[in-house]
Amino acid sequence: MEQDVESPAINRQPKLPKQAREDLPKHLAAMERTRKVQRYVQKDGKCNVHHGNVRETYRYLTDIFTTLVDLKWRFNLFIFVLVYTVTWLFFGFMWWLIAYVRGDLDHIADNQWTPCVNNLNGFVSAFLFSIETETTIGYGYRVITDKCPEGILLLLVQSVLGSIVNAFMVGCMFVKISQPKKRAETLVFSTNAVISMRDGRLCLMFRVGDLRNSHIVEASIRAKLIKSKQTKEGEFIPLNQTDINVGYSTGDDRLFLVSPLIICHEINQNSPFWEISQAHLAKDELEIVVILEGMVEATGMTCQARSSYISSEIKWGYRFTPVLTLEDGFYEVDYNSFHDIYETDTPACSARELADMTNRARLPLTWSMASKLSQQGLPESEQESQETKSSPGKQGQNQQTERNGDIANIESESKV
């Protein structure tokens, strides 16, 4: 017995042109490479890390001042208005409650009655009196009398709590306004980092500058390499941080940032880039985080500016274009060329391979002559292999002469 099975509908994709079909894998591959690049620190210095599953949220309330300062401006202003409005409403209700309990609202038109607060005839007037008391405006129309001890006590409490609220909220606003985060907006980093030769050594370089005339005091620079690694025991360490020496041992990390400076990291045996070549850098997934710190000259507060460079932003074989020129009586900085780089001759090998080639080129003359003579005597050594077997004493003598590097003995044997 046959059973009809309903086949699902097939959505046919429209046929693309040949050129589009050929270019599609390239575009997909480029998008895939772009998607995989995940920054640890954005170019503007914001850390791309989100804290999730934080159960001990009470810790934020223990440091309520810092919590309020760290809030965004819209939430900060909302809390600022809300706190003052709530306190005014609360104490306005308390003044109205005192007048209601004492019966002042029932003797509004009675001139013989002494109320707690003169001219308080409802909740609105009590709310206005609360605002006048806490802000110390004192229009003089509503005045507390000396026949109301509970009113005097409430006046003391509101005055003290009002001063505390003013100090707390105004302090939060002042600290938030005077935060040096905006000062970091005028501290600029070059768009790319470069790797090229400097004084015969392979160096990693980037440029920093200050756009303001007021300088950063005690400016210092440091850099970190962010790269995941796996230990010999098999432990995987995500986003491992490795220090990059930018002059800590020589004091070059302390900057006099009057004009743009090129920060240089010498790639030596202690550098994490010691075994990285140009081809390896293009395939590697790494990120360099640079941090510039110092005190703002105007306020004395500590300022920190950050940026980062991923592997695609590290240009091998380039240098920075000079931006400082001597004018009539002063130096001028051309910030239009701040991010410009130009290509220069740079070996594509790693610093370790470059050091090995340099060491081989600096070998003594005796070693080079000995190696050349040994290469010329290779065919004769094959012919004399039987003679060396029959004369073990001579073989031992040959080994001793080779071990000592005696060029005279090698020349005499090569002539035999």
PDB file of C-alpha atoms in Angstrom, residues 216-343:
ATOM      1  CA  ILE A 216      50.062  66.463  31.769  1.00  0.00           C
ATOM      2  CA  VAL A 217      52.310  66.432  34.827  1.00  0.00           C
ATOM      3  CA  GLU A 218      54.329  63.288  35.668  1.00  0.00           C
ATOM      4  CA  ALA A 219      53.138  61.552  32.506  1.00  0.00           C
ATOM      5  CA  SER A 220      54.069  57.886  32.187  1.00  0.00           C
ATOM      6  CA  ILE A 221      53.356  55.251  29.558  1.00  0.00           C
ATOM      7  CA  ARG A 222      53.030  51.486  29.776  1.00  0.00           C
ATOM      8  CA  ALA A 223      51.884  48.742  27.454  1.00  0.00           C
ATOM      9  CA  LYS A 224      50.417  45.265  27.820  1.00  0.00           C
ATOM     10  CA  LEU A 225      50.206  42.373  25.376  1.00  0.00           C
ATOM     11  CA  ILE A 226      46.792  40.681  25.550  1.00  0.00           C
ATOM     12  CA  LYS A 227      47.014  37.168  24.155  1.00  0.00           C
ATOM     13  CA  SER A 228      45.589  33.829  25.209  1.00  0.00           C
ATOM     14  CA  LYS A 229      48.131  31.133  26.012  1.00  0.00           C
ATOM     15  CA  GLN A 230      48.354  27.531  27.079  1.00  0.00           C
ATOM     16  CA  THR A 231      50.853  26.400  29.685  1.00  0.00           C
ATOM     17  CA  LYS A 232      53.052  23.329  29.474  1.00  0.00           C
ATOM     18  CA  GLU A 233      50.670  21.568  31.861  1.00  0.00           C
ATOM     19  CA  GLY A 234      47.749  22.140  29.490  1.00  0.00           C
ATOM     20  CA  GLU A 235      46.115  25.010  31.388  1.00  0.00           C
ATOM     21  CA  PHE A 236      44.444  27.543  29.088  1.00  0.00           C
ATOM     22  CA  ILE A 237      44.769  31.169  30.195  1.00  0.00           C
ATOM     23  CA  PRO A 238      42.412  33.443  28.253  1.00  0.00           C
ATOM     24  CA  LEU A 239      43.525  37.008  27.597  1.00  0.00           C
ATOM     25  CA  ASN A 240      46.824  36.622  29.376  1.00  0.00           C
ATOM     26  CA  GLN A 241      48.522  39.952  30.106  1.00  0.00           C
ATOM     27  CA  THR A 242      52.242  40.288  29.404  1.00  0.00           C
ATOM     28  CA  ASP A 243      54.169  43.446  30.182  1.00  0.00           C
ATOM     29  CA  ILE A 244      55.855  45.218  27.263  1.00  0.00           C
ATOM     30  CA  ASN A 245      58.942  47.175  28.255  1.00  0.00           C
ATOM     31  CA  VAL A 246      58.720  50.709  26.863  1.00  0.00           C
ATOM     32  CA  GLY A 247      61.652  52.076  28.804  1.00  0.00           C
ATOM     33  CA  TYR A 248      60.946  51.203  32.418  1.00  0.00           C
ATOM     34  CA  SER A 249      64.550  50.209  33.128  1.00  0.00           C
ATOM     35  CA  THR A 250      65.995  53.337  31.494  1.00  0.00           C
ATOM     36  CA  GLY A 251      63.344  55.837  32.573  1.00  0.00           C
ATOM     37  CA  ASP A 252      62.094  56.442  29.038  1.00  0.00           C
ATOM     38  CA  ASP A 253      58.580  55.556  30.145  1.00  0.00           C
ATOM     39  CA  ARG A 254      58.370  58.926  31.956  1.00  0.00           C
ATOM     40  CA  LEU A 255      57.347  61.462  29.364  1.00  0.00           C
ATOM     41  CA  PHE A 256      57.684  65.208  28.942  1.00  0.00           C
ATOM     42  CA  LEU A 257      54.615  65.391  26.718  1.00  0.00           C
ATOM     43  CA  VAL A 258      54.950  68.862  25.221  1.00  0.00           C
ATOM     44  CA  SER A 259      55.054  67.644  21.621  1.00  0.00           C
ATOM     45  CA  PRO A 260      54.101  64.260  20.109  1.00  0.00           C
ATOM     46  CA  LEU A 261      56.470  61.466  21.095  1.00  0.00           C
ATOM     47  CA  ILE A 262      57.214  58.097  19.511  1.00  0.00           C
ATOM     48  CA  ILE A 263      57.201  55.360  22.139  1.00  0.00           C
ATOM     49  CA  CYS A 264      59.688  52.616  21.289  1.00  0.00           C
ATOM     50  CA  HIS A 265      59.834  49.020  22.467  1.00  0.00           C
ATOM     51  CA  GLU A 266      63.043  47.202  21.614  1.00  0.00           C
ATOM     52  CA  ILE A 267      62.340  43.622  20.554  1.00  0.00           C
ATOM     53  CA  ASN A 268      64.999  41.639  22.405  1.00  0.00           C
ATOM     54  CA  GLN A 269      65.181  38.295  24.182  1.00  0.00           C
ATOM     55  CA  ASN A 270      62.870  39.524  26.955  1.00  0.00           C
ATOM     56  CA  SER A 271      60.251  40.787  24.517  1.00  0.00           C
ATOM     57  CA  PRO A 272      57.099  38.776  23.760  1.00  0.00           C
ATOM     58  CA  PHE A 273      57.702  39.586  20.051  1.00  0.00           C
ATOM     59  CA  TRP A 274      61.144  37.921  20.023  1.00  0.00           C
ATOM     60  CA  GLU A 275      60.066  35.024  17.801  1.00  0.00           C
ATOM     61  CA  ILE A 276      57.294  36.793  15.828  1.00  0.00           C
ATOM     62  CA  SER A 277      57.977  37.459  12.160  1.00  0.00           C
ATOM     63  CA  GLN A 278      55.959  39.436   9.642  1.00  0.00           C
ATOM     64  CA  ALA A 279      54.152  36.337   8.384  1.00  0.00           C
ATOM     65  CA  HIS A 280      53.469  35.162  11.938  1.00  0.00           C
ATOM     66  CA  LEU A 281      52.118  38.570  12.957  1.00  0.00           C
ATOM     67  CA  ALA A 282      49.566  38.573  10.125  1.00  0.00           C
ATOM     68  CA  LYS A 283      48.121  35.254  11.359  1.00  0.00           C
ATOM     69  CA  ASP A 284      48.414  35.796  15.095  1.00  0.00           C
ATOM     70  CA  GLU A 285      45.533  37.006  17.290  1.00  0.00           C
ATOM     71  CA  LEU A 286      46.907  39.495  19.748  1.00  0.00           C
ATOM     72  CA  GLU A 287      46.203  42.952  21.081  1.00  0.00           C
ATOM     73  CA  ILE A 288      48.483  45.620  22.494  1.00  0.00           C
ATOM     74  CA  VAL A 289      46.913  47.864  25.141  1.00  0.00           C
ATOM     75  CA  VAL A 290      48.718  51.157  25.789  1.00  0.00           C
ATOM     76  CA  ILE A 291      48.005  53.244  28.896  1.00  0.00           C
ATOM     77  CA  LEU A 292      49.036  56.877  29.380  1.00  0.00           C
ATOM     78  CA  GLU A 293      48.748  58.257  32.913  1.00  0.00           C
ATOM     79  CA  GLY A 294      49.470  61.597  34.510  1.00  0.00           C
ATOM     80  CA  MET A 295      48.087  64.456  36.572  1.00  0.00           C
ATOM     81  CA  VAL A 296      46.027  67.252  35.058  1.00  0.00           C
ATOM     82  CA  GLU A 297      47.936  70.478  35.515  1.00  0.00           C
ATOM     83  CA  ALA A 298      44.785  72.555  36.114  1.00  0.00           C
ATOM     84  CA  THR A 299      43.125  70.335  38.744  1.00  0.00           C
ATOM     85  CA  GLY A 300      45.856  67.999  40.017  1.00  0.00           C
ATOM     86  CA  MET A 301      43.628  64.953  39.444  1.00  0.00           C
ATOM     87  CA  THR A 302      45.007  61.774  37.925  1.00  0.00           C
ATOM     88  CA  CYS A 303      44.054  61.200  34.301  1.00  0.00           C
ATOM     89  CA  GLN A 304      44.343  57.984  32.308  1.00  0.00           C
ATOM     90  CA  ALA A 305      44.001  57.544  28.554  1.00  0.00           C
ATOM     91  CA  ARG A 306      43.918  54.132  26.875  1.00  0.00           C
ATOM     92  CA  SER A 307      43.984  52.693  23.390  1.00  0.00           C
ATOM     93  CA  SER A 308      44.789  49.390  21.726  1.00  0.00           C
ATOM     94  CA  TYR A 309      46.261  47.885  18.583  1.00  0.00           C
ATOM     95  CA  ILE A 310      45.239  44.544  17.128  1.00  0.00           C
ATOM     96  CA  SER A 311      47.486  42.562  14.788  1.00  0.00           C
ATOM     97  CA  SER A 312      45.996  44.145  11.655  1.00  0.00           C
ATOM     98  CA  GLU A 313      46.833  47.618  13.032  1.00  0.00           C
ATOM     99  CA  ILE A 314      50.523  46.790  13.530  1.00  0.00           C
ATOM    100  CA  LYS A 315      52.266  47.707  10.277  1.00  0.00           C
ATOM    101  CA  TRP A 316      55.513  45.854   9.599  1.00  0.00           C
ATOM    102  CA  GLY A 317      58.166  47.831   7.756  1.00  0.00           C
ATOM    103  CA  TYR A 318      56.843  51.353   8.349  1.00  0.00           C
ATOM    104  CA  ARG A 319      57.891  54.474  10.212  1.00  0.00           C
ATOM    105  CA  PHE A 320      56.054  57.560  11.414  1.00  0.00           C
ATOM    106  CA  THR A 321      56.156  60.761   9.420  1.00  0.00           C
ATOM    107  CA  PRO A 322      57.835  63.630  11.339  1.00  0.00           C
ATOM    108  CA  VAL A 323      55.360  66.243  12.580  1.00  0.00           C
ATOM    109  CA  LEU A 324      57.670  68.741  14.312  1.00  0.00           C
ATOM    110  CA  THR A 325      59.130  71.617  12.307  1.00  0.00           C
ATOM    111  CA  LEU A 326      61.224  74.617  13.300  1.00  0.00           C
ATOM    112  CA  GLU A 327      59.571  77.950  12.542  1.00  0.00           C
ATOM    113  CA  ASP A 328      60.648  81.519  13.254  1.00  0.00           C
ATOM    114  CA  GLY A 329      61.262  81.421  16.994  1.00  0.00           C
ATOM    115  CA  PHE A 330      59.120  78.385  17.872  1.00  0.00           C
ATOM    116  CA  TYR A 331      58.406  74.757  17.036  1.00  0.00           C
ATOM    117  CA  GLU A 332      55.215  73.868  15.217  1.00  0.00           C
ATOM    118  CA  VAL A 333      53.407  70.522  15.369  1.00  0.00           C
ATOM    119  CA  ASP A 334      51.453  69.441  12.300  1.00  0.00           C
ATOM    120  CA  TYR A 335      48.716  67.174  13.610  1.00  0.00           C
ATOM    121  CA  ASN A 336      47.503  66.516  10.064  1.00  0.00           C
ATOM    122  CA  SER A 337      50.457  64.132   9.743  1.00  0.00           C
ATOM    123  CA  PHE A 338      50.137  62.668  13.222  1.00  0.00           C
ATOM    124  CA  HIS A 339      48.819  59.301  11.984  1.00  0.00           C
ATOM    125  CA  ASP A 340      50.821  59.206   8.732  1.00  0.00           C
ATOM    126  CA  ILE A 341      53.386  56.469   8.157  1.00  0.00           C
ATOM    127  CA  TYR A 342      55.765  55.657   5.319  1.00  0.00           C
ATOM    128  CA  GLU A 343      57.346  52.399   4.201  1.00  0.00           C
TER     129      GLU A 343
END
